[in-house]
Amino acid sequence: MGKTPEWGRRLAGRLSAFLLLAVLLAASGPFQTLFVSSVLAEPFVEDVQFIPPKLPSDVDPYEPAHPEDLQEEQLYAKAAILIEAKSGEVIFEKNADERMYPASTTKILTVLLGLMMGDLTAQVTMTDTAADIPDDSSTIPLDVGETINFKDLLFVTLMRSGNDGANLIAETISGNINDFAILMNQAAAMYGCTGTNFTNPSGLFNNDHYTTARDMAKIAQAAMANETFREMAKVYTYSLPRSNLHRSRVLVSQSPDFLNPNLEGNEFYYPYAIGVKTGYLNRAGYCYVGAAEKDGVELISVVFYTTKSGRWTDTKMLMEYGFSEFVSMTPVELYNKNPVVVETSGFSMEDEDLGRLPLEIRPTEGARQIHIVATRTEMEAMARNLKQTVLIEYTRSFNAPITQGEVMGKMIYYPADGGSPVEYELLASRSIARRLNAPKTLEEIEAEVYADPNPFPPFSWELLFVALSPFAGLFIVIRLLLRLFRRTGRHRKGRVPKPGNRYFR
């Protein structure tokens, strides 16, 4: 091979030097962010303005007196969903699988993971990295170097929507924000989310930080199943104890409208509300994940990209729709819609109901209180077909006499969630007298036999008559049959002609 020309060697050397310089610049200086941001998913500065959504001009006006007639077009929210909290059954939805930016509703999962994986008694200290948030961020606020109890941190982060608090939770659990985001996505997948990706614990805007209304409802359902989270979700004021840098102070929620009945001029207070979290970004619009409970029915709602007041009005309309569709009953209330009626025997001829006996119900001692939540239609069907819903066992015969309040059997209800069965006693609702000449029941005969020490019953003409009656009857039948056969034979013998000869007569 020929030698490389001198000018070629110079060009190669210059190219190598340029490439080396590029690598060094990428490792430090202004180019570092360019190379690392795609990996660490740094938050983007919002460069758009929020455009409030409007209702279609031809939509029918919402009628509060008829919440069951709610239509998708009557919600300002671009995406929404309503579920029953225990079962997760979807009651209402609008664009529930559309990708949306969740804003600060992200903190629901952040706080839940803190509850599940953190030490609630630990003391944690605000770091420089946790406090590194945009100037317009919502904060608790906590100063760098300030020490706070971890449980208090969770409370005020959720209530104040503090981005500084969310970052500190992430660092406490995972060491840094990026590892915590990985944990968030693993948890979301565990809860059944299929359209969700989180890049930070606070909800700051990032193109790759998104979810759906359906997924967020699943996360909220898991959170509201945690008793400590439920306690946090409905708090709108919190007394933060004295720290190493601050005196004790009372913090107030930045958006208490749905929960606080004492807020002056608050037209959005909802008496059944029990939480949970607001959110807002220009690209996300106003968001709210709500929870409400009424008469044993618990609902969870999500509204994404709605108006400032629409997050409350949309949520209220969803909740009222759900409460109009779903009801809650105890097994006792369900049974009383269609009580069991049994037919007794041996009752007095003076009994006006001819022995019909409705059975009353009562919980057994120590039975836990449970509720059945279903649509009104489903509940009516369960009441009509009670024996397909519960197991009924009778512990006593239906022979009179029967005393009011006497235990006749039991009803066993098996919860749909797989919990332990609950037993109830079935009682006689009234007394039924016995007919004077009523034959003895099998139980009475057995009782008399077992009570008599003599294995052979005493002599009795009545007993002898009863014992011999079948034989006497059989004897009479046989005699009659024999007599009948004899008569038939004679009759036939008399009709047979005698042989004769026509020639000799």
C-alpha positions as MATLAB code, in Angstrom:
seq = 'MGKTPEWGRRLAGRLSAFLLLAVLLAASGPFQTLFVSSVLAEPFVEDVQFIPPKLPSDVDPYEPAHPEDLQEEQLYAKAAILIEAKSGEVIFEKNADERMYPASTTKILTVLLGLMMGDLTAQVTMTDTAADIPDDSSTIPLDVGETINFKDLLFVTLMRSGNDGANLIAETISGNINDFAILMNQAAAMYGCTGTNFTNPSGLFNNDHYTTARDMAKIAQAAMANETFREMAKVYTYSLPRSNLHRSRVLVSQSPDFLNPNLEGNEFYYPYAIGVKTGYLNRAGYCYVGAAEKDGVELISVVFYTTKSGRWTDTKMLMEYGFSEFVSMTPVELYNKNPVVVETSGFSMEDEDLGRLPLEIRPTEGARQIHIVATRTEMEAMARNLKQTVLIEYTRSFNAPITQGEVMGKMIYYPADGGSPVEYELLASRSIARRLNAPKTLEEIEAEVYADPNPFPPFSWELLFVALSPFAGLFIVIRLLLRLFRRTGRHRKGRVPKPGNRYFR';
ca = [
       0.000    0.000    0.000;
       1.131    3.570   -0.656;
       1.966    6.085    2.062;
      -0.646    8.593    3.198;
       0.089   12.065    1.841;
       1.247   14.725    4.269;
      -1.929   16.784    3.832;
      -4.018   13.694    4.727;
      -2.134   13.168    7.950;
      -2.702   16.783    8.932;
      -6.444   16.550    8.198;
      -6.803   13.362   10.245;
      -4.975   14.963   13.165;
      -7.224   18.009   13.107;
     -10.367   15.849   12.963;
      -9.170   13.786   15.935;
      -8.485   16.923   17.961;
     -11.929   18.305   17.104;
     -13.672   15.083   18.149;
     -11.730   15.001   21.427;
     -12.721   18.601   22.135;
     -16.385   17.764   21.436;
     -16.281   14.871   23.895;
     -14.740   17.070   26.584;
     -17.351   19.762   26.030;
     -20.124   17.171   26.237;
     -18.832   16.025   29.605;
     -18.834   19.556   31.036;
     -19.989   23.033   30.264;
     -23.061   24.186   28.295;
     -23.233   21.033   26.165;
     -23.700   18.773   29.191;
     -27.408   19.509   29.511;
     -27.940   18.799   25.834;
     -26.579   15.258   26.139;
     -27.911   14.375   29.583;
     -31.429   15.795   29.367;
     -32.685   13.000   27.137;
     -31.657   10.507   29.803;
     -32.626   12.346   32.966;
     -35.772   13.879   31.448;
     -35.239   17.382   32.841;
     -38.475   19.412   33.142;
     -39.283   21.742   30.278;
     -40.255   25.357   30.873;
     -43.855   25.853   29.810;
     -44.146   28.114   26.808;
     -47.902   27.959   26.223;
     -50.868   29.656   27.835;
     -53.805   27.826   29.347;
     -56.905   28.031   27.149;
     -60.043   27.394   29.235;
     -62.287   24.737   27.659;
     -65.846   25.642   26.721;
     -69.050   23.640   26.515;
     -70.580   22.952   23.093;
     -73.166   25.554   22.151;
     -75.836   22.941   21.470;
     -75.450   20.939   24.697;
     -78.504   20.528   26.928;
     -78.225   22.427   30.220;
     -77.395   20.299   33.238;
     -80.329   19.742   35.609;
     -79.228   19.246   39.239;
     -82.626   17.694   40.015;
     -81.851   14.883   37.555;
     -78.183   13.975   38.027;
     -78.810   10.593   36.404;
     -79.139   12.374   33.035;
     -75.518   13.598   32.976;
     -73.966   13.757   29.495;
     -70.282   13.871   28.516;
     -70.770   17.209   26.781;
     -71.943   18.824   30.036;
     -68.455   18.451   31.556;
     -65.787   21.067   30.910;
     -63.100   18.449   31.473;
     -61.346   17.109   28.401;
     -60.981   13.722   30.114;
     -62.883   12.335   33.098;
     -63.853    9.139   34.854;
     -65.926    8.006   37.839;
     -65.455    4.658   39.578;
     -66.862    2.809   42.580;
     -64.038    2.855   45.104;
     -64.248   -0.707   46.412;
     -64.683   -2.669   43.183;
     -63.184   -0.204   40.716;
     -66.265   -0.537   38.515;
     -66.436    2.286   35.975;
     -69.649    4.279   36.318;
     -68.999    7.159   33.899;
     -66.167    8.053   31.557;
     -65.158   10.632   28.987;
     -61.955   10.189   26.970;
     -60.689    8.134   29.894;
     -57.802    6.596   27.925;
     -56.531    9.802   26.324;
     -52.988   10.786   27.319;
     -53.071   13.752   29.713;
     -50.623   15.730   31.852;
     -51.492   15.067   35.515;
     -49.760   18.108   37.089;
     -49.757   17.914   40.903;
     -52.193   15.010   41.075;
     -48.927   13.090   40.580;
     -48.269   13.648   44.289;
     -50.972   11.102   45.167;
     -48.599    8.316   44.166;
     -45.587   10.121   45.653;
     -47.204   10.366   49.087;
     -48.597    6.821   48.883;
     -45.121    5.414   48.202;
     -43.797    7.481   51.091;
     -46.383    5.926   53.378;
     -45.675    2.421   52.157;
     -41.873    2.534   52.107;
     -40.806    5.246   54.534;
     -40.293    5.395   58.294;
     -43.060    7.675   59.558;
     -41.162    8.364   62.785;
     -37.919    9.408   61.068;
     -36.577   12.968   60.934;
     -35.574   14.175   57.464;
     -33.696   17.306   56.399;
     -34.380   19.525   53.400;
     -31.508   19.362   50.908;
     -30.284   21.770   48.242;
     -31.301   19.361   45.487;
     -34.814   18.864   46.887;
     -35.270   22.629   47.175;
     -34.125   23.166   43.574;
     -37.500   23.905   41.978;
     -38.839   26.623   39.647;
     -39.552   29.984   41.249;
     -43.281   29.770   40.544;
     -43.641   26.309   42.110;
     -46.048   25.609   44.930;
     -44.143   24.929   48.149;
     -44.706   23.889   51.772;
     -42.301   25.858   52.263;
     -39.242   24.319   53.926;
     -35.805   25.919   54.172;
     -32.619   24.117   53.235;
     -31.297   22.457   56.382;
     -34.700   22.377   58.067;
     -35.522   19.080   59.791;
     -39.061   17.702   59.799;
     -40.819   14.503   60.842;
     -41.403   12.298   57.791;
     -45.117   11.784   58.518;
     -45.578   15.551   58.857;
     -43.766   15.920   55.544;
     -46.251   13.608   53.845;
     -49.237   15.460   55.317;
     -48.132   18.948   54.282;
     -46.834   17.840   50.879;
     -50.255   16.503   49.945;
     -52.176   19.387   51.514;
     -49.933   22.241   50.310;
     -48.978   20.525   47.032;
     -45.359   21.321   47.844;
     -42.899   20.478   45.093;
     -40.073   20.856   47.605;
     -41.761   18.272   49.825;
     -42.314   15.868   46.912;
     -38.612   16.031   46.025;
     -37.604   15.398   49.640;
     -39.913   12.360   49.797;
     -38.286   11.015   46.627;
     -34.769   11.491   47.995;
     -35.713    9.921   51.323;
     -37.153    6.792   49.696;
     -34.879    6.271   46.676;
     -31.861    8.526   47.194;
     -32.587   10.701   44.171;
     -35.465   11.864   42.009;
     -34.669    9.760   38.941;
     -34.593    6.472   40.843;
     -37.830    7.431   42.561;
     -39.449    8.054   39.163;
     -38.500    4.497   38.199;
     -40.143    3.287   41.403;
     -43.268    5.317   40.597;
     -43.589    3.676   37.203;
     -43.142    0.219   38.698;
     -45.875    0.960   41.240;
     -48.184    2.361   38.564;
     -47.774   -0.812   36.520;
     -48.508   -2.885   39.621;
     -51.794   -0.993   40.050;
     -52.793   -1.826   36.480;
     -51.825    1.416   34.738;
     -51.098    0.950   31.048;
     -50.926    4.534   29.761;
     -48.737    6.178   32.404;
     -45.122    7.361   32.609;
     -43.751    9.531   35.418;
     -40.445   11.429   35.304;
     -40.633   13.327   38.603;
     -42.456   13.141   41.968;
     -44.155   16.539   41.823;
     -45.877   16.666   38.449;
     -43.765   19.446   36.922;
     -44.301   19.543   33.187;
     -42.339   17.194   30.974;
     -43.388   15.777   27.627;
     -42.713   12.297   28.985;
     -44.661   12.803   32.226;
     -48.213   11.713   31.465;
     -51.100    9.467   32.467;
     -54.774    8.854   31.675;
     -57.918    9.483   33.687;
     -58.442    5.723   33.965;
     -54.918    5.121   35.260;
     -55.085    7.972   37.759;
     -58.362    6.571   39.107;
     -56.585    3.256   39.735;
     -53.787    5.036   41.598;
     -56.297    7.011   43.665;
     -58.222    3.817   44.434;
     -55.052    2.236   45.815;
     -54.255    5.372   47.811;
     -57.716    5.663   49.355;
     -57.476    2.034   50.470;
     -54.662    3.159   52.794;
     -56.163    4.398   56.074;
     -53.398    6.927   56.767;
     -53.694    8.356   53.269;
     -57.468    8.680   53.743;
     -56.786   10.714   56.853;
     -54.384   12.958   54.939;
     -56.643   13.389   51.915;
     -59.418   15.245   53.756;
     -57.158   17.644   55.686;
     -57.211   21.333   54.704;
     -55.348   22.755   57.736;
     -52.352   21.248   59.506;
     -50.375   22.246   62.590;
     -46.701   21.765   61.807;
     -44.624   21.371   64.989;
     -41.619   23.531   65.760;
     -38.497   22.671   63.775;
     -34.837   23.561   64.111;
     -35.429   26.645   61.924;
     -39.081   27.607   62.491;
     -41.603   27.966   65.254;
     -44.744   25.851   65.122;
     -47.096   27.033   62.405;
     -50.520   26.286   60.972;
     -50.517   25.598   57.250;
     -53.633   25.901   55.090;
     -54.474   24.093   51.862;
     -54.070   26.194   48.738;
     -57.289   24.786   47.241;
     -59.678   23.823   50.056;
     -62.907   24.701   48.221;
     -64.347   21.189   47.979;
     -63.566   20.262   51.597;
     -63.830   23.367   53.764;
     -67.368   24.328   54.884;
     -66.041   27.315   56.841;
     -64.414   29.089   53.906;
     -66.205   32.403   53.461;
     -68.189   32.587   50.238;
     -67.292   29.016   49.310;
     -69.931   27.959   46.798;
     -68.086   24.790   45.847;
     -68.106   22.992   49.207;
     -69.390   19.428   48.830;
     -70.581   17.795   52.074;
     -69.748   14.249   50.958;
     -66.180   15.019   49.834;
     -63.325   13.156   51.540;
     -60.376   14.269   49.337;
     -58.086   14.133   47.488;
     -55.756   16.282   45.237;
     -55.723   19.271   42.905;
     -53.335   20.065   40.077;
     -52.610   22.838   37.598;
     -50.218   23.551   34.751;
     -50.733   25.591   31.611;
     -50.556   22.443   29.502;
     -52.502   20.321   32.007;
     -55.237   22.815   32.768;
     -57.023   22.539   36.083;
     -57.187   18.978   37.401;
     -58.805   17.306   40.359;
     -58.882   13.778   41.710;
     -61.841   13.571   44.078;
     -63.354   11.115   46.513;
     -66.768   11.228   48.165;
     -68.801    8.966   50.432;
     -72.561    8.893   50.984;
     -74.749    6.265   52.676;
     -72.048    3.625   52.448;
     -71.238    4.269   48.767;
     -67.721    5.569   48.057;
     -66.771    7.049   44.692;
     -63.542    8.268   43.092;
     -63.475   10.765   40.231;
     -60.825   12.261   37.967;
     -61.158   15.392   35.831;
     -58.270   16.532   33.619;
     -57.921   19.810   31.718;
     -60.983   21.614   32.984;
     -61.578   25.194   34.150;
     -60.711   26.659   37.547;
     -64.291   26.321   38.777;
     -64.996   23.365   36.495;
     -62.754   21.085   38.553;
     -65.336   21.484   41.351;
     -68.543   21.589   39.298;
     -67.474   18.714   37.044;
     -66.535   16.633   40.077;
     -69.815   17.363   41.842;
     -71.839   16.388   38.771;
     -69.921   13.130   38.491;
     -70.431   12.336   42.164;
     -74.149   13.096   42.047;
     -74.480   10.883   38.984;
     -72.762    8.046   40.828;
     -74.866    8.416   43.963;
     -78.021    8.349   41.837;
     -76.938    5.049   40.287;
     -75.369    3.177   43.199;
     -76.785    2.205   46.583;
     -75.336    0.522   49.646;
     -77.144   -1.996   51.834;
     -76.246   -4.329   54.644;
     -77.186   -7.998   54.162;
     -79.908   -7.437   56.777;
     -81.416   -4.588   54.731;
     -81.180   -6.683   51.570;
     -82.922   -9.632   53.269;
     -85.716   -7.419   54.616;
     -86.635   -6.381   51.075;
     -87.778   -9.964   50.460;
     -87.958  -11.985   53.716;
     -88.115  -15.779   53.624;
     -91.564  -17.276   54.365;
     -91.887  -20.975   55.309;
     -94.916  -23.281   55.510;
     -95.362  -25.023   58.867;
     -97.248  -28.232   59.657;
     -99.379  -29.331   62.591;
    -100.620  -25.779   63.147;
    -103.893  -24.978   64.879;
    -106.954  -24.766   62.663;
    -107.574  -21.369   64.225;
    -104.331  -19.966   62.782;
    -105.370  -17.100   60.495;
    -102.314  -17.422   58.205;
    -102.715  -21.214   57.892;
     -99.231  -21.858   59.216;
     -97.343  -19.378   57.002;
     -94.343  -18.091   58.952;
     -92.162  -15.138   57.844;
     -88.637  -15.347   59.255;
     -86.896  -12.344   60.774;
     -83.129  -11.822   60.708;
     -80.490  -10.623   63.147;
     -76.674  -10.669   63.091;
     -74.973  -13.290   65.203;
     -73.030  -12.028   68.192;
     -69.740  -10.505   67.105;
     -70.612  -10.458   63.399;
     -68.787   -7.696   61.534;
     -70.732   -4.947   59.809;
     -70.468   -5.084   56.029;
     -72.126   -3.277   53.135;
     -73.101   -4.467   49.688;
     -72.575   -1.770   47.048;
     -74.297   -2.196   43.690;
     -76.507   -0.395   41.219;
     -80.158   -0.072   42.107;
     -81.062   -2.557   39.382;
     -78.513   -5.098   40.627;
     -79.691   -4.674   44.213;
     -83.326   -5.294   43.271;
     -82.305   -8.425   41.359;
     -80.355   -9.707   44.374;
     -83.364   -9.143   46.631;
     -85.689  -10.990   44.239;
     -83.290  -13.921   43.957;
     -82.051  -13.914   47.525;
     -81.195  -17.618   47.634;
     -78.799  -17.121   44.709;
     -77.005  -14.406   46.668;
     -76.798  -16.015   50.120;
     -76.784  -19.504   51.631;
     -79.747  -20.388   53.873;
     -79.637  -23.385   56.207;
     -82.485  -24.489   58.494;
     -81.684  -25.864   61.932;
     -85.201  -26.812   63.039;
     -88.264  -28.493   61.546;
     -91.284  -26.394   60.650;
     -93.700  -28.379   62.840;
     -95.859  -26.521   65.357;
     -95.715  -25.468   68.098;
     -93.311  -22.613   67.308;
     -92.442  -19.759   69.655;
     -91.846  -16.202   68.472;
     -88.098  -15.430   68.408;
     -87.144  -19.094   68.170;
     -84.098  -19.712   65.949;
     -85.240  -21.530   62.813;
     -82.029  -21.399   60.780;
     -79.208  -19.187   59.566;
     -78.254  -17.098   56.552;
     -74.625  -16.941   55.411;
     -73.391  -14.075   53.212;
     -70.136  -14.458   51.283;
     -68.627  -11.024   50.448;
     -67.740  -10.421   46.816;
     -64.259   -9.240   47.808;
     -63.427  -12.686   49.153;
     -63.597  -11.718   52.815;
     -64.691  -14.095   55.532;
     -68.401  -15.076   55.446;
     -70.847  -13.421   57.823;
     -73.644  -15.370   59.552;
     -77.106  -14.179   60.553;
     -79.812  -15.971   62.534;
     -83.286  -16.518   61.093;
     -85.996  -16.204   63.748;
     -89.694  -17.022   63.953;
     -91.592  -13.753   63.591;
     -94.613  -15.075   65.525;
     -95.818  -17.978   67.632;
     -97.825  -20.815   66.064;
     -99.966  -23.119   68.242;
    -100.241  -26.826   67.564;
    -103.439  -28.566   66.496;
    -104.855  -30.679   69.374;
    -105.279  -33.860   67.324;
    -102.166  -33.356   65.253;
    -100.171  -36.553   64.710;
     -96.861  -36.833   66.430;
     -93.895  -35.599   64.502;
     -90.949  -37.839   63.708;
     -88.856  -35.868   66.189;
     -91.443  -36.440   68.931;
     -91.595  -40.165   68.230;
     -87.812  -40.416   68.281;
     -87.686  -38.464   71.527;
     -90.179  -40.802   73.187;
     -88.303  -43.880   71.992;
     -84.942  -42.652   73.236;
     -86.448  -41.489   76.517;
     -87.928  -44.972   77.318;
     -85.326  -47.227   79.029;
     -87.300  -50.373   78.017;
     -86.226  -51.338   74.478;
     -89.576  -53.102   74.020;
     -92.675  -50.952   74.093;
     -95.342  -51.819   76.752;
     -98.300  -53.972   75.698;
    -101.088  -51.971   74.178;
    -104.236  -53.137   72.360;
    -103.856  -50.110   70.127;
    -100.286  -51.043   69.295;
    -101.320  -54.668   68.719;
    -104.102  -53.528   66.444;
    -101.711  -51.329   64.493;
     -99.167  -54.152   64.225;
    -101.701  -56.786   63.075;
    -103.684  -54.514   60.775;
    -101.489  -55.135   57.721;
    -101.651  -58.902   58.169;
    -105.417  -58.832   58.694;
    -105.834  -56.743   55.614;
    -103.648  -59.075   53.599;
    -105.619  -62.095   54.851;
    -108.925  -60.514   53.828;
    -107.609  -59.665   50.373;
    -106.369  -63.223   49.827;
    -109.735  -64.685   50.914;
    -111.573  -62.420   48.532;
    -109.291  -63.341   45.658;
    -109.712  -67.073   46.309;
    -113.484  -66.747   46.445;
    -113.447  -64.808   43.219;
    -111.365  -67.452   41.463;
    -113.703  -70.245   42.623;
    -116.801  -68.478   41.307;
    -115.161  -67.835   37.970;
    -114.205  -71.494   37.614;
    -117.719  -72.731   38.341;
    -119.264  -70.340   35.873;
    -116.992  -71.481   33.085;
    -117.563  -75.177   33.864;
    -121.334  -74.729   33.643;
    -121.187  -73.255   30.151;
    -119.178  -76.056   28.514;
    -121.651  -78.149   26.299;
    -121.839  -81.873   26.762;
    -120.676  -83.941   23.805;
    -123.557  -85.591   21.861;
    -124.275  -87.761   18.793;
    -126.644  -86.446   16.213;
    -127.663  -89.936   15.396;
    -128.340  -91.038   18.868;
    -130.220  -88.585   20.993;
];
